[in-house]
mmCIF file of C-alpha atoms in Angstrom:
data_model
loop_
_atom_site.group_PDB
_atom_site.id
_atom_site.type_symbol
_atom_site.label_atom_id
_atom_site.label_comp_id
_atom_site.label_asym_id
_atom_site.label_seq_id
_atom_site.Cartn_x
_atom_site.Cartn_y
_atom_site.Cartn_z
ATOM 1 C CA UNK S 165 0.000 0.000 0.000
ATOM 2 C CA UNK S 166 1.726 3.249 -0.707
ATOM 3 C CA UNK S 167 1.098 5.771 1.828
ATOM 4 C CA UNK S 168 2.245 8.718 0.509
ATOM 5 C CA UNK S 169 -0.119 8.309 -2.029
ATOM 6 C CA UNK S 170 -2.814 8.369 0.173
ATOM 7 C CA UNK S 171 -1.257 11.147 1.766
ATOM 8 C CA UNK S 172 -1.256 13.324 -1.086
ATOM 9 C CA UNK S 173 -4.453 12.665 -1.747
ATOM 10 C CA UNK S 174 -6.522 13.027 1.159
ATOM 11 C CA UNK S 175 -6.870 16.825 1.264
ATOM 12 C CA UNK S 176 -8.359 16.860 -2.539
ATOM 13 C CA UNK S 177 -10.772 14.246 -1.571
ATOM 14 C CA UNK S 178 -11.653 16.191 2.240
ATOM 15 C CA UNK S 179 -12.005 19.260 0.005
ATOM 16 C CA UNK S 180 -14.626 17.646 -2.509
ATOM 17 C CA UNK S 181 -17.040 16.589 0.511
ATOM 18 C CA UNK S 182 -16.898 20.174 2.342
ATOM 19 C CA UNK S 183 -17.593 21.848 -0.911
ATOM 20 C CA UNK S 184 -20.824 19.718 -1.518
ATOM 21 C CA UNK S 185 -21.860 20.707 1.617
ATOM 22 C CA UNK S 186 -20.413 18.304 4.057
ATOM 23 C CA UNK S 187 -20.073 18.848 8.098
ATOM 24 C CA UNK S 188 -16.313 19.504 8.233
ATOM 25 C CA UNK S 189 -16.057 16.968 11.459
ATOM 26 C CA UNK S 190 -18.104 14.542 9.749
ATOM 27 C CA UNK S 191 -16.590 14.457 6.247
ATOM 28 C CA UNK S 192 -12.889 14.146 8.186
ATOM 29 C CA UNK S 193 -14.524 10.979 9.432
ATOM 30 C CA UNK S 194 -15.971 9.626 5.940
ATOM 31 C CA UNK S 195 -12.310 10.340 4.631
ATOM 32 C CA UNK S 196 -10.495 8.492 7.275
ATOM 33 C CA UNK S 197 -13.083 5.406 6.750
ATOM 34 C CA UNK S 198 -12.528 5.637 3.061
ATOM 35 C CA UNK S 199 -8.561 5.180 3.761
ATOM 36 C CA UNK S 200 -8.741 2.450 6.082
ATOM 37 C CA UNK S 201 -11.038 0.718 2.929
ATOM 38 C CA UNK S 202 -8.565 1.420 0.851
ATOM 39 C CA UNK S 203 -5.251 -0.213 2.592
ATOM 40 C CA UNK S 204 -7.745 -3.386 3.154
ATOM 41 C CA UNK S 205 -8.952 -3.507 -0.960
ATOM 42 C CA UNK S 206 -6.522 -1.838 -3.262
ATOM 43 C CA UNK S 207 -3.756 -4.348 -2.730
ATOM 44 C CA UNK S 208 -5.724 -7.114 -3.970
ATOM 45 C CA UNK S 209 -7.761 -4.674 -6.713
ATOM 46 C CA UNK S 210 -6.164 -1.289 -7.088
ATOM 47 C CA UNK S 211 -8.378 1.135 -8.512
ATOM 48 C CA UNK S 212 -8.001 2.830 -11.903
ATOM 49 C CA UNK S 213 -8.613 6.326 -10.556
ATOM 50 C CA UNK S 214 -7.469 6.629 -6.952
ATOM 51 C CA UNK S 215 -9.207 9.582 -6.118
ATOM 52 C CA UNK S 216 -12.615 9.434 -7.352
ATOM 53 C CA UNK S 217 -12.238 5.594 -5.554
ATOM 54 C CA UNK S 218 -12.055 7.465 -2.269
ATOM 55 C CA UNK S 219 -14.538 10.589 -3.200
ATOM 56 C CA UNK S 220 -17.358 7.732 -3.826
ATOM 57 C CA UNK S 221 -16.907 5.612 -0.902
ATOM 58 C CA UNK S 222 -16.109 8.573 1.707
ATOM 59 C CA UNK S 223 -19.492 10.447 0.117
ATOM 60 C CA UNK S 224 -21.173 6.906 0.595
ATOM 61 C CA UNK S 225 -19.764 6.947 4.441
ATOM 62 C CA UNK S 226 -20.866 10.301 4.902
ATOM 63 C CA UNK S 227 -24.099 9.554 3.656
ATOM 64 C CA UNK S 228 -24.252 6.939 5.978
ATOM 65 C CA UNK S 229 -23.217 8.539 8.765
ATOM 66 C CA UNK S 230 -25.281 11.497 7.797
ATOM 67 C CA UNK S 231 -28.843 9.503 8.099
ATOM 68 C CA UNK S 232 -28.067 7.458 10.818
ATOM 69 C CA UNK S 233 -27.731 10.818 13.086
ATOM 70 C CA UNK S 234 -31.761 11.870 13.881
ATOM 71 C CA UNK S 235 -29.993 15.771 14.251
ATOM 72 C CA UNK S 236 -29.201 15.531 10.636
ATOM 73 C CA UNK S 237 -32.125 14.107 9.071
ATOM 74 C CA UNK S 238 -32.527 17.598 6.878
ATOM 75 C CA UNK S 239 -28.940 16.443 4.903
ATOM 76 C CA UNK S 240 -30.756 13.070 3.616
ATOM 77 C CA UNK S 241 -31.658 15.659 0.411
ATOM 78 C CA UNK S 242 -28.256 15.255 -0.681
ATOM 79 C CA UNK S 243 -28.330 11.384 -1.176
ATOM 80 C CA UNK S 244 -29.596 12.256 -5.293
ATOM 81 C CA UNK S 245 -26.170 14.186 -5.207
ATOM 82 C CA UNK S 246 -24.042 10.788 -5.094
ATOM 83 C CA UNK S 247 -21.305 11.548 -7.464
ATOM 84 C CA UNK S 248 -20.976 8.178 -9.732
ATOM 85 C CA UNK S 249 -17.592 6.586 -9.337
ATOM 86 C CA UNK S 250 -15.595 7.746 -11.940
ATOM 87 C CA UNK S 251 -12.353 9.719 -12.681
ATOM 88 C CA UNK S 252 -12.216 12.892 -10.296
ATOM 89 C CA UNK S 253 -11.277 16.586 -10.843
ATOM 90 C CA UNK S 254 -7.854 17.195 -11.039
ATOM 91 C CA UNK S 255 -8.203 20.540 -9.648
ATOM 92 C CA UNK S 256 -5.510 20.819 -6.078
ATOM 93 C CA UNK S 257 -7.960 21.497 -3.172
ATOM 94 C CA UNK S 258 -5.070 21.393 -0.926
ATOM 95 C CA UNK S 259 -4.760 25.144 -0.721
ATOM 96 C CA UNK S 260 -8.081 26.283 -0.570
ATOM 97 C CA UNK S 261 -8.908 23.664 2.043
ATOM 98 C CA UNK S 262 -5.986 25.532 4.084
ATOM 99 C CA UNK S 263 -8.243 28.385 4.024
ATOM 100 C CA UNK S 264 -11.416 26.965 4.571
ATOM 101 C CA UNK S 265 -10.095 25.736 7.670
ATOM 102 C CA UNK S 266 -9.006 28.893 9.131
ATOM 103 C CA UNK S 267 -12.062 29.553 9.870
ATOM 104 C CA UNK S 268 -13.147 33.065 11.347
ATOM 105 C CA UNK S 269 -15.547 31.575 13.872
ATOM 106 C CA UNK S 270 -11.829 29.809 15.226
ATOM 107 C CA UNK S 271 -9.410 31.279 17.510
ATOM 108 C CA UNK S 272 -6.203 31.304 15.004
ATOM 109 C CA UNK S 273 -4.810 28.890 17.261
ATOM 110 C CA UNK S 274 -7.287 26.474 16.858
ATOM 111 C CA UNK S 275 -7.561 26.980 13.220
ATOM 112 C CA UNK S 276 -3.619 26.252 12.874
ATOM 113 C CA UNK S 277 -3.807 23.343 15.129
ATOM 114 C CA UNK S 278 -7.442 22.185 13.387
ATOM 115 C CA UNK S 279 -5.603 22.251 9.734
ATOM 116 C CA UNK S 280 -2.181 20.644 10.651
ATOM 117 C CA UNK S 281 -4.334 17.509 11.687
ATOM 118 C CA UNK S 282 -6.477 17.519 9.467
ATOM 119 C CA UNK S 283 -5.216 19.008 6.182
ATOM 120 C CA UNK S 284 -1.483 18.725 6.757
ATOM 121 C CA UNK S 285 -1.439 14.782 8.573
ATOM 122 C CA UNK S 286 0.474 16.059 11.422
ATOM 123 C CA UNK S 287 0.023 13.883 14.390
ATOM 124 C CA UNK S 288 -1.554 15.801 17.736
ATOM 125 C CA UNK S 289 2.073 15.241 19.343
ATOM 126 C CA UNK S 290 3.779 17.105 16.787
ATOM 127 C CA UNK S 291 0.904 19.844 16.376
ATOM 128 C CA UNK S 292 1.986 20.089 20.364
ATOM 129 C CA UNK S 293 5.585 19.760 19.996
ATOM 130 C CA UNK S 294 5.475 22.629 17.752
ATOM 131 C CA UNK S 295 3.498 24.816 19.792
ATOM 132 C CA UNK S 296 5.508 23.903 23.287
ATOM 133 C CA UNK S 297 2.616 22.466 25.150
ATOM 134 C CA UNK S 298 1.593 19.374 26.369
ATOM 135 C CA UNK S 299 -0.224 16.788 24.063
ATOM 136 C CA UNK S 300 -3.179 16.347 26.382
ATOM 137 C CA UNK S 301 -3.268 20.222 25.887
ATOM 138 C CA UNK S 302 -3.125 19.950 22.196
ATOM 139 C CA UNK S 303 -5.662 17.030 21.734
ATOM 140 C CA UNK S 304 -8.213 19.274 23.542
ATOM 141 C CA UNK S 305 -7.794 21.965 21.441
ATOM 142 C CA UNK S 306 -8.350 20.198 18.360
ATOM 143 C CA UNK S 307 -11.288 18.580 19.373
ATOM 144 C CA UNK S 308 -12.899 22.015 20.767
ATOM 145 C CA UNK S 309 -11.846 23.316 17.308
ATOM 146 C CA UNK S 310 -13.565 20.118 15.552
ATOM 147 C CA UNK S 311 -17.155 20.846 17.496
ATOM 148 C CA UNK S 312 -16.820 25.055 17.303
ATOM 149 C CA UNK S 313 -17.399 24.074 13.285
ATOM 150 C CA UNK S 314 -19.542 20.826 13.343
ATOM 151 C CA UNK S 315 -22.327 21.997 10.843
ATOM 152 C CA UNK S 316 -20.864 25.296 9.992
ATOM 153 C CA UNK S 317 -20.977 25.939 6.348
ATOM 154 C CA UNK S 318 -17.595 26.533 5.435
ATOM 155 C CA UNK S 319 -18.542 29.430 2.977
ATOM 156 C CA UNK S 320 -16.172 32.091 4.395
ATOM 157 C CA UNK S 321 -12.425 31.442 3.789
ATOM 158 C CA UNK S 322 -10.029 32.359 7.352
ATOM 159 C CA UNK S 323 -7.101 34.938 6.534
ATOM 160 C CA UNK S 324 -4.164 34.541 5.150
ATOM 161 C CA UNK S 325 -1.970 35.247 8.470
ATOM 162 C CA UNK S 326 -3.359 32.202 10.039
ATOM 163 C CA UNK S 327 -2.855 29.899 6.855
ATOM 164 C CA UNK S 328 0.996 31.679 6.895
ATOM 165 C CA UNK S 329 1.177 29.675 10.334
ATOM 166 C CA UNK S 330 0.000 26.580 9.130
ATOM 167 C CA UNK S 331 2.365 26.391 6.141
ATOM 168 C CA UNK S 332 5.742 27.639 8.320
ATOM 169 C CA UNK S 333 4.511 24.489 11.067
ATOM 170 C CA UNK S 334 4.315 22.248 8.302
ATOM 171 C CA UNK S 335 7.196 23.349 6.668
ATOM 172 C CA UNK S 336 8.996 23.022 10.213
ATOM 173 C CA UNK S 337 7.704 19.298 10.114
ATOM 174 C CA UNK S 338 8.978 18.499 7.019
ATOM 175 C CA UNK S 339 12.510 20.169 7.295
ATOM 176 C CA UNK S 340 13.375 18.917 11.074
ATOM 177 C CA UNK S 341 10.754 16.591 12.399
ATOM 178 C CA UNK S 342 9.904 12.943 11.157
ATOM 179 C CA UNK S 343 7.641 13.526 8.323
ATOM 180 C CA UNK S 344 8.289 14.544 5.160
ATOM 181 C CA UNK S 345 6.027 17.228 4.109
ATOM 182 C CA UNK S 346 9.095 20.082 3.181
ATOM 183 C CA UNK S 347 8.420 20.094 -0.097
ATOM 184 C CA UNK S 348 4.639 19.918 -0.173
ATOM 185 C CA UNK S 349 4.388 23.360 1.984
ATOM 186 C CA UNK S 350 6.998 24.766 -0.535
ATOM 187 C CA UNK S 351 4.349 24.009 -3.565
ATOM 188 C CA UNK S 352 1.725 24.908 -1.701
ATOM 189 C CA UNK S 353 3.683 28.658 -0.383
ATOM 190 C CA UNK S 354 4.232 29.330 -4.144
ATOM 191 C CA UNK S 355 0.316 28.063 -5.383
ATOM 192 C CA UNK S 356 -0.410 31.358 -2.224
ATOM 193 C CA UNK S 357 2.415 34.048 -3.903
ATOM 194 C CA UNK S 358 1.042 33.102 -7.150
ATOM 195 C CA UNK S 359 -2.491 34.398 -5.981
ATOM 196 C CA UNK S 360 -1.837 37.132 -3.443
ATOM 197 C CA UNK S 361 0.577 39.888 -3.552
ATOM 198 C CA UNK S 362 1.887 39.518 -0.313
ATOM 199 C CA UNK S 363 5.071 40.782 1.251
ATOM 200 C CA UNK S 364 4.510 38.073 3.853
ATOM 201 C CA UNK S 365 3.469 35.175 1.954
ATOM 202 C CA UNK S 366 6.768 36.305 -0.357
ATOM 203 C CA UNK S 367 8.762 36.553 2.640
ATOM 204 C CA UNK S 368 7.665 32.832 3.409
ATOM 205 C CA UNK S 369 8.514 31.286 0.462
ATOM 206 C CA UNK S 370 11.695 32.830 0.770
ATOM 207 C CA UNK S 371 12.869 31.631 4.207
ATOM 208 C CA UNK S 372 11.280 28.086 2.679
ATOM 209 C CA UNK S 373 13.615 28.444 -0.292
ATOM 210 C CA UNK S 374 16.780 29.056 1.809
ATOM 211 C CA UNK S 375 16.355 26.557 4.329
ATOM 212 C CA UNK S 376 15.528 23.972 1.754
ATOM 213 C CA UNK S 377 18.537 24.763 -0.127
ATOM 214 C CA UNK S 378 20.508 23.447 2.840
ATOM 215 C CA UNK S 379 18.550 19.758 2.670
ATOM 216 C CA UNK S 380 21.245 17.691 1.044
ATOM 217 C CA UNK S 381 23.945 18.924 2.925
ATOM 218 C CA UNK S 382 21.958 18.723 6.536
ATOM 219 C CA UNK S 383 22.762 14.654 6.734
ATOM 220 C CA UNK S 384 25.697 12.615 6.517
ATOM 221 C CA UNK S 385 25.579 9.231 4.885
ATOM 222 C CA UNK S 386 25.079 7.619 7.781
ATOM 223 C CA UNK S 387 21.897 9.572 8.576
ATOM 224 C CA UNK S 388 23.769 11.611 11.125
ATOM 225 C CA UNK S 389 23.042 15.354 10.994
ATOM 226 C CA UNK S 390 25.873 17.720 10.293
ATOM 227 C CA UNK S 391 25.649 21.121 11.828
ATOM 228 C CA UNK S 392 25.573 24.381 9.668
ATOM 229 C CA UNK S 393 28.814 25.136 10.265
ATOM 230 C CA UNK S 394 30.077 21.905 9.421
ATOM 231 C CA UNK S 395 28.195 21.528 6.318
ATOM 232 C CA UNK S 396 29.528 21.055 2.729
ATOM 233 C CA UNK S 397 28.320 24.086 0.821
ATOM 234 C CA UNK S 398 29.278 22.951 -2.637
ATOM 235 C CA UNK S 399 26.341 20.909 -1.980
ATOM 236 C CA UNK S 400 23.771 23.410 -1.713
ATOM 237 C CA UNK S 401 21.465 24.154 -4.079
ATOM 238 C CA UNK S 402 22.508 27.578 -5.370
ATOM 239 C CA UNK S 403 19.407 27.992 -7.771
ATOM 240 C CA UNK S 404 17.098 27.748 -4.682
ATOM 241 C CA UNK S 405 19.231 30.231 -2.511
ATOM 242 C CA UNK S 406 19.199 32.820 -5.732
ATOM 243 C CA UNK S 407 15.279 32.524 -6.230
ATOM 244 C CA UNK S 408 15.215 33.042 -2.112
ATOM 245 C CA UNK S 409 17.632 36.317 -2.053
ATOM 246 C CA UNK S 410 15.531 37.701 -5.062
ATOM 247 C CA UNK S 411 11.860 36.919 -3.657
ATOM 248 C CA UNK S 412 12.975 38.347 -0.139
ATOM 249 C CA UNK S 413 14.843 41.650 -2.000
ATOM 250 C CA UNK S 414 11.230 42.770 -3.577
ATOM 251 C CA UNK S 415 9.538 41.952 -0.439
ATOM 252 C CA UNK S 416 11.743 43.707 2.152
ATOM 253 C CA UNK S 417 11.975 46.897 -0.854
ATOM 254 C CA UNK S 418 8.067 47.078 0.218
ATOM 255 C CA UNK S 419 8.874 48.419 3.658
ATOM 256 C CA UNK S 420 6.314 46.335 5.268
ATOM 257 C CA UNK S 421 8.538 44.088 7.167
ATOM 258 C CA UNK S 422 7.043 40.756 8.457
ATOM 259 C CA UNK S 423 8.258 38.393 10.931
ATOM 260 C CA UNK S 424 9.047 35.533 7.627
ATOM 261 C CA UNK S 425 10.946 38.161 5.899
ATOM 262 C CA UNK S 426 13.167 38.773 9.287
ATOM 263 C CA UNK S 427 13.639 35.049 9.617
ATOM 264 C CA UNK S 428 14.741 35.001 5.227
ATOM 265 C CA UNK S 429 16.892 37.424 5.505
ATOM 266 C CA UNK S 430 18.559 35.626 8.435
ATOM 267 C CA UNK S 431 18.968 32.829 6.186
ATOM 268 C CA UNK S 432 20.127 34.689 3.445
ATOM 269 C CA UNK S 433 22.828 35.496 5.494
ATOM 270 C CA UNK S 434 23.737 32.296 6.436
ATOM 271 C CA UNK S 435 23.660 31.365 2.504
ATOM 272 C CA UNK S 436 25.328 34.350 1.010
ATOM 273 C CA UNK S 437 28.773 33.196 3.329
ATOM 274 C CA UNK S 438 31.082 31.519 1.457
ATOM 275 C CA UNK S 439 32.529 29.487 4.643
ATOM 276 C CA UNK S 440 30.842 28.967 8.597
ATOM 277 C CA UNK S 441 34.084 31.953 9.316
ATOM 278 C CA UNK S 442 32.489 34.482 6.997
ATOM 279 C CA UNK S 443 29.198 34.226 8.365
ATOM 280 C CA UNK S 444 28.409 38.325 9.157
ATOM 281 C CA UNK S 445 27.198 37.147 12.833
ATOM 282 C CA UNK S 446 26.858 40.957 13.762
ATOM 283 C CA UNK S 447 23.639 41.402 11.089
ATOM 284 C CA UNK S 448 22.748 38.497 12.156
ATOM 285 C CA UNK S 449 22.143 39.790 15.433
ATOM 286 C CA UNK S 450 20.529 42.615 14.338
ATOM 287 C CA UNK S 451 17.775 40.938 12.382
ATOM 288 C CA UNK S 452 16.833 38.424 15.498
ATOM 289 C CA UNK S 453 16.482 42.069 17.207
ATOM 290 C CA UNK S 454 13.810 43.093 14.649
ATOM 291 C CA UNK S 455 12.451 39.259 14.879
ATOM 292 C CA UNK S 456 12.323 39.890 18.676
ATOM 293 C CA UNK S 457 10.331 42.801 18.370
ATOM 294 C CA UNK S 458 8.119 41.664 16.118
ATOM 295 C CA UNK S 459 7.467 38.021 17.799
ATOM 296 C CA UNK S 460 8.384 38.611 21.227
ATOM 297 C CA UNK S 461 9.443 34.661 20.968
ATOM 298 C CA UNK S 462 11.043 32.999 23.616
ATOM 299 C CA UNK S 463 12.623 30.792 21.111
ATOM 300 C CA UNK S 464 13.573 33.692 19.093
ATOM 301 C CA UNK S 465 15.744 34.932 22.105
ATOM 302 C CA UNK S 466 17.159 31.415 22.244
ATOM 303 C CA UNK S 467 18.458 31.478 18.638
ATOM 304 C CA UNK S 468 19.522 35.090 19.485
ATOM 305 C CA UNK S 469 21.696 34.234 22.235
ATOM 306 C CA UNK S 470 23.694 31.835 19.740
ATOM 307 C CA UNK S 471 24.106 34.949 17.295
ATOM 308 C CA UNK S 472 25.463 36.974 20.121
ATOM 309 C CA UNK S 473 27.628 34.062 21.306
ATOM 310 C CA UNK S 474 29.261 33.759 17.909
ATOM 311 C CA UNK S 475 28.964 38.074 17.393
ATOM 312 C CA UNK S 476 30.478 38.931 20.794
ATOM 313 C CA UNK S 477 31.991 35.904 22.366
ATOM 314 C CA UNK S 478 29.939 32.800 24.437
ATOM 315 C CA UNK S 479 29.888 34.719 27.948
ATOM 316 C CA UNK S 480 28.085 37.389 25.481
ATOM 317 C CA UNK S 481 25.489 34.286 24.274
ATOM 318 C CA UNK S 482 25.175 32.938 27.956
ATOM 319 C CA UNK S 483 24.581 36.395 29.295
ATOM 320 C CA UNK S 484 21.581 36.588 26.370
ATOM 321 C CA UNK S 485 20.104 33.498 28.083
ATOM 322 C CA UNK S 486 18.811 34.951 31.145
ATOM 323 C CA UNK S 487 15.557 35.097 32.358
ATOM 324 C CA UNK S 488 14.807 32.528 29.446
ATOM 325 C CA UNK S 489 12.856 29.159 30.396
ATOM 326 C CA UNK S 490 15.249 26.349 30.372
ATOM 327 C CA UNK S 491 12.859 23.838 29.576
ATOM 328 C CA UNK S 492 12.783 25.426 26.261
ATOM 329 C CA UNK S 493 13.280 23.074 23.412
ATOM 330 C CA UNK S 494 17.027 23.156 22.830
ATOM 331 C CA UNK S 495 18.033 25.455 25.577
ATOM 332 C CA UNK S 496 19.722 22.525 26.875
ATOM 333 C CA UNK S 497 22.304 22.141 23.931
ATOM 334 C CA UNK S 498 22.677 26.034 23.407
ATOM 335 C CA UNK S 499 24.188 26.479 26.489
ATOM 336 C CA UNK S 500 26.067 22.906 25.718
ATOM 337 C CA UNK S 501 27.738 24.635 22.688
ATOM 338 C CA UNK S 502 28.416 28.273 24.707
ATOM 339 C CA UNK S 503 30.285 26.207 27.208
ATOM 340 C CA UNK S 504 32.388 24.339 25.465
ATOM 341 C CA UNK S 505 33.243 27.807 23.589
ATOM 342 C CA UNK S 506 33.975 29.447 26.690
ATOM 343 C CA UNK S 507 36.214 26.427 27.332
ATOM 344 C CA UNK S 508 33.918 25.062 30.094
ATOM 345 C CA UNK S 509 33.893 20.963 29.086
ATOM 346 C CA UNK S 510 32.531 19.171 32.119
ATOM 347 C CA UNK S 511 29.285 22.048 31.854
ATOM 348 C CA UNK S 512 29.201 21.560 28.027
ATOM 349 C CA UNK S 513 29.437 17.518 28.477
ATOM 350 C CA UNK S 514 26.388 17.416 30.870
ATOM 351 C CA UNK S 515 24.555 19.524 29.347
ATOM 352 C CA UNK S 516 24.628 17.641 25.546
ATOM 353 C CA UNK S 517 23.939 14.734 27.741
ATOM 354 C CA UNK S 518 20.706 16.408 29.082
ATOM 355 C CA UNK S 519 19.885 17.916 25.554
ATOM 356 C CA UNK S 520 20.275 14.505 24.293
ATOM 357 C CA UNK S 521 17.210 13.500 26.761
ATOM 358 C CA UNK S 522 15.045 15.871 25.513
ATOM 359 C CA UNK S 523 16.069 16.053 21.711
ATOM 360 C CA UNK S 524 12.583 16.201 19.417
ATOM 361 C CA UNK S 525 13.764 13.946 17.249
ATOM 362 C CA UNK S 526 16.068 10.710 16.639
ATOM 363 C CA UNK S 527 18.752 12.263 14.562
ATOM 364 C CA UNK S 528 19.033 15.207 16.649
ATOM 365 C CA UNK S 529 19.531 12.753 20.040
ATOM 366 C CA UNK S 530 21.816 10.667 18.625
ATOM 367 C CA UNK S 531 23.556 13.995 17.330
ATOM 368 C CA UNK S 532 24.111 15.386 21.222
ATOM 369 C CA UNK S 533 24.706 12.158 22.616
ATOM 370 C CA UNK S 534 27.684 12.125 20.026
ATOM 371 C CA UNK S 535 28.661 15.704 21.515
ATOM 372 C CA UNK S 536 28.681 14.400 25.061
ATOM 373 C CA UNK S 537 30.747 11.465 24.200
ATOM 374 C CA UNK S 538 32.943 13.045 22.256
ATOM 375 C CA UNK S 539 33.749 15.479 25.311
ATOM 376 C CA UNK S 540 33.990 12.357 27.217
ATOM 377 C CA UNK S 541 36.534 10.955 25.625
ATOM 378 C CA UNK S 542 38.730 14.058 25.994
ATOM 379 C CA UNK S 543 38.691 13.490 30.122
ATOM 380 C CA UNK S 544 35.476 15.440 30.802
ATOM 381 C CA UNK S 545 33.673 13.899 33.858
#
């Protein structure tokens, strides 16, 4: 059964049943139950036409679904609707589903967290993960989200800040987290500039273009991840980094500066130094000031402090840490790396040890436990 071909098409087929008037709640449901069909019958008899497979029997489950509940007796109407199986548009819902989902009768919260699980296949621990709360937390939000638009019409699109979110989360997913969905929130970023002149929405296709630049280079062979600094830049891909620098350029010459065109030109930064040594740190700096001010992020602060720390010397990046959480993710193995800087090993050594335990993902544990061993083995206790 190939998976990422259900993936992919699960928000064109969710799509279909909200636009023919389906209970957003409900129609998730009929989807899901057309899926699970689907892994039991297409490997013994595949369908011709995937998608309009799925459209007929999650209509059919929905229909189903829809007269068994007394409440929604008034929906039986739709029954003569029943599209006949047969080949399906080929139109991408994807994005406007995005929209449909940021609903203005939401909190953009629960919009962001409501469309990651349902539109972007995000499990609720990495919807939480990304918004640094518990999953419990998370999982209640959703499902407040899910009943706030049971039987709401979804005839009035959400804005295009809160789909902005949704696409840099995914995007986040896909780049650093277990899931591959990078490259999917890169199409779907340019389907958004295409449509909407947008410094923003420029500015995140941008920082998406940079950072995506840097894929080939992030991983060793062995799967290990290899730090920016360490990275081989003859291996990334310059096209993407020129299309970046240009798209940020006309969007920062608009003077309406946006937290995704602080974080591209950040990146551009990083991309326009020919070595980790030419990196212009003190810019740098200056553009997670901006980001500060226009996010007041605690994890912006944490990224900041590693600016200053390269800028102005580690005591310069520890002194940036205070009054910052440090349960933050990755606090831990900042203030690993602006020890061993400042020539404090035992501090640096227990604290990649303790990043290790609460890395977010495998590649990045088994990265810090590396760290900590390799301090280790040079006599650290």
């Amino acid at each position: 059964m190939d998976e990422i071909l259900l993936r992919s098409l699960t928000p064109g087929v969710l799509g279909i049943l909200v636009r023919r008037g389906a209970d957003f709640a409900a129609a998730e449901d009929a989807v899901q139950d057309a899926l699970v069909e689907a892994v039991r019958v297409w490997p013994a008899d595949p369908p011709r036409d995937p998608k309009g497979w799925l459209v007929t029997v999650a209509w059919r489950r929905y229909l189903d679904a829809t007269r068994a509940d007394a409440a929604r007796r008034r929906r039986e109407g739709l029954v003569d609707e029943e599209p006949a199986p047969g080949p399906a548009s080929a139109v991408d819902d994807t994005l406007q589903l995005y929209f449909l989902c940021a609903h203005p009768s939401l909190t953009p919260s629960s919009a962001v967290a409501l469309t990651l699980r349902a539109v972007g296949g995000l499990t609720t621990r990495q919807i939480a993960r990304a918004y640094l709360v518990p999953e419990a937390t998370m999982a209640q939000r959703i499902s407040r989200a899910k009943r706030t638009v049971s039987g709401v019409r979804f005839t009035r699109s959400g804005d295009v800040a809160t789909v902005l979110r949704v696409l840099y989360l995914v995007f986040n997913e896909g780049y650093s987290g277990d899931v591959d969905l990078a490259a999917e929130a890169i199409r779907l970023t340019r389907q958004l500039a295409a449509s909407i002149d947008h410094p923003e929405v420029a500015g995140l296709l941008a920082l998406m273009l940079l950072h995506h630049a840097r894929h080939a280079s992030r991983t060793a062979s062995d799967g290990s991840l290899v730090p920016l600094a360490e990275q081989d830049r003859g291996r990334w891909d310059t096209a993407s980094i020129a299309e970046g620098v240009e798209i940020l350029q006309k969007a920062l010459a608009r003077d309406r500066l946006g937290q995704f065109q602080a974080q591209a030109a950040i990146a551009a930064l990083h991309a326009d130094a020919p070595t980790a040594g030419e990196t212009d740190w003190v810019q740098i700096v200056e553009w997670y000031d901006e980001l500060a001010r226009l996010t007041d992020s605690p994890v912006v602060r944490l990224n900041r402090a590693v600016a200053v720390g390269e800028a102005d010397g580690p005591r310069a990046g520890l002194a940036a840490l205070v009054g910052l959480d440090d349960s933050l993710p990755r606090y831990a193995a900042v203030t690993a790396y602006l020890h061993e800087r400042d020539g404090d090993l035992t501090a640096a050594a227990r604290l990649y040890a303790e990043a290790a335990q609460r890395a977010l993902n495998l590649a990045e544990r088994d990265h810090l436990t590396r760290q900590a061993a390799r301090l280790h083995a040079r006599g650290c206790p």
